[in-house]
Amino acid sequence: MDPALLREREAFKKRAMATPTIEKKTKTERPLPPPVSDESKRRMRPPTAPKLDATTYKTMSGSSQYRFGVLAKIVKFMRTRHQDGDDHPLTIEEILDETNQLDIGQSVKNWLSGEALNNNPKIEASPCGTKFSFKPVYKIKDGKALMRLLKQHDLKGLGGILLEDVQESLPHCEKVLKNRAAEILFIIRPIDKKKILFYNDRTANFSVDDEFQKLWRSATVDAMDDAKIDEYLEKQGIRSMQDHGLKKPVPKRKKAANKKRQFKKPRDNEHLADVLETYEDNTLTLKGVNPT
């Protein structure tokens, strides 16, 4: 054999040994699983949640949070509408139209008209029950009505009125308060920093002597109760305050009435009245006779 061919053969073997090769394994066929019926396929499928569409989201029955969100929006709109001077009642369709909530579901609409608006303390229903309006804390429409209310509170000793209640009840409140500023006193409550309105009674204005003011401010009775104040006044010889203040009613004891006992004649033996009188006379006669 030609030595050149042998050398080429050996070189080819070396190149073949240096080049990596990947063996392809033959796939072993596995047995097919048994056929699955349609009923078992339905059982094996996981339950799929219904898709939420933006157009049908508000038409669903909705949770309680969604319902009360609709109600809160209606109450806020009715309050703002009342404060602007519009106090005529509206139907449920008109309210939903004004609040841009016409796309709510029928169940929510029935809940609003039949239960939620009727039982809400800020909403007042008409006698027919189909129209609704805002229900303020005080029924005042102008400055004159506000001043009458403040005067009644002052005369009856009911104190002041919260500014937030007046703002909720009185239409165009800021304008009215500005015009009536000279007739109203504003006091800030130290507990919660809320403003209280009082009637400014100018007839009660009087000048107080400076010396009396100093004495008044020097007397501190914040940490003293009524019993300690009475004791202090009694030690100072002041008894004029005993007749003032609330008096506790003392219960009176009822005396038992002394009634004479009256002998009641028998009613069942009225037909034997003559016989009983004869018997009593004979008994008295026998008692008076000496048995010896």
PDB file of N, CA and C in Angstrom, residues 19 24 59 95 107 121 134 171 177 192 216 234:
ATOM      1  N   THR A  19     -12.108  16.094  17.104  1.00  0.00           N
ATOM      2  CA  THR A  19     -13.405  16.791  16.926  1.00  0.00           C
ATOM      3  C   THR A  19     -14.468  16.121  17.803  1.00  0.00           C
ATOM      4  N   LYS A  24     -26.980  10.957  19.197  1.00  0.00           N
ATOM      5  CA  LYS A  24     -28.433  11.070  19.276  1.00  0.00           C
ATOM      6  C   LYS A  24     -29.014   9.737  19.705  1.00  0.00           C
ATOM      7  N   THR A  59     -72.841  48.666  37.497  1.00  0.00           N
ATOM      8  CA  THR A  59     -74.186  48.105  37.415  1.00  0.00           C
ATOM      9  C   THR A  59     -74.327  46.853  38.264  1.00  0.00           C
ATOM     10  N   ILE A  95     -81.651  63.305  41.584  1.00  0.00           N
ATOM     11  CA  ILE A  95     -80.443  63.330  42.421  1.00  0.00           C
ATOM     12  C   ILE A  95     -79.313  62.569  41.753  1.00  0.00           C
ATOM     13  N   SER A 107     -80.618  47.450  42.151  1.00  0.00           N
ATOM     14  CA  SER A 107     -80.682  47.086  43.564  1.00  0.00           C
ATOM     15  C   SER A 107     -80.183  48.229  44.449  1.00  0.00           C
ATOM     16  N   PRO A 121     -80.134  60.783  58.827  1.00  0.00           N
ATOM     17  CA  PRO A 121     -80.524  61.961  59.624  1.00  0.00           C
ATOM     18  C   PRO A 121     -80.328  63.277  58.891  1.00  0.00           C
ATOM     19  N   PHE A 134     -82.493  68.252  51.794  1.00  0.00           N
ATOM     20  CA  PHE A 134     -81.534  68.242  52.895  1.00  0.00           C
ATOM     21  C   PHE A 134     -82.217  68.665  54.191  1.00  0.00           C
ATOM     22  N   PRO A 171     -78.205  79.248  54.369  1.00  0.00           N
ATOM     23  CA  PRO A 171     -77.665  79.519  53.024  1.00  0.00           C
ATOM     24  C   PRO A 171     -76.896  80.836  53.008  1.00  0.00           C
ATOM     25  N   LEU A 177     -73.246  86.357  58.185  1.00  0.00           N
ATOM     26  CA  LEU A 177     -72.458  86.611  59.390  1.00  0.00           C
ATOM     27  C   LEU A 177     -71.665  87.905  59.283  1.00  0.00           C
ATOM     28  N   ASP A 192     -62.123  72.057  72.279  1.00  0.00           N
ATOM     29  CA  ASP A 192     -61.863  71.587  70.919  1.00  0.00           C
ATOM     30  C   ASP A 192     -61.639  72.718  69.918  1.00  0.00           C
ATOM     31  N   TRP A 216     -62.567  90.524  91.859  1.00  0.00           N
ATOM     32  CA  TRP A 216     -63.172  89.387  91.161  1.00  0.00           C
ATOM     33  C   TRP A 216     -62.103  88.471  90.596  1.00  0.00           C
ATOM     34  N   GLU A 234     -69.744  80.998 104.999  1.00  0.00           N
ATOM     35  CA  GLU A 234     -70.283  80.938 106.355  1.00  0.00           C
ATOM     36  C   GLU A 234     -69.244  81.390 107.381  1.00  0.00           C
TER      37      GLU A 234
END
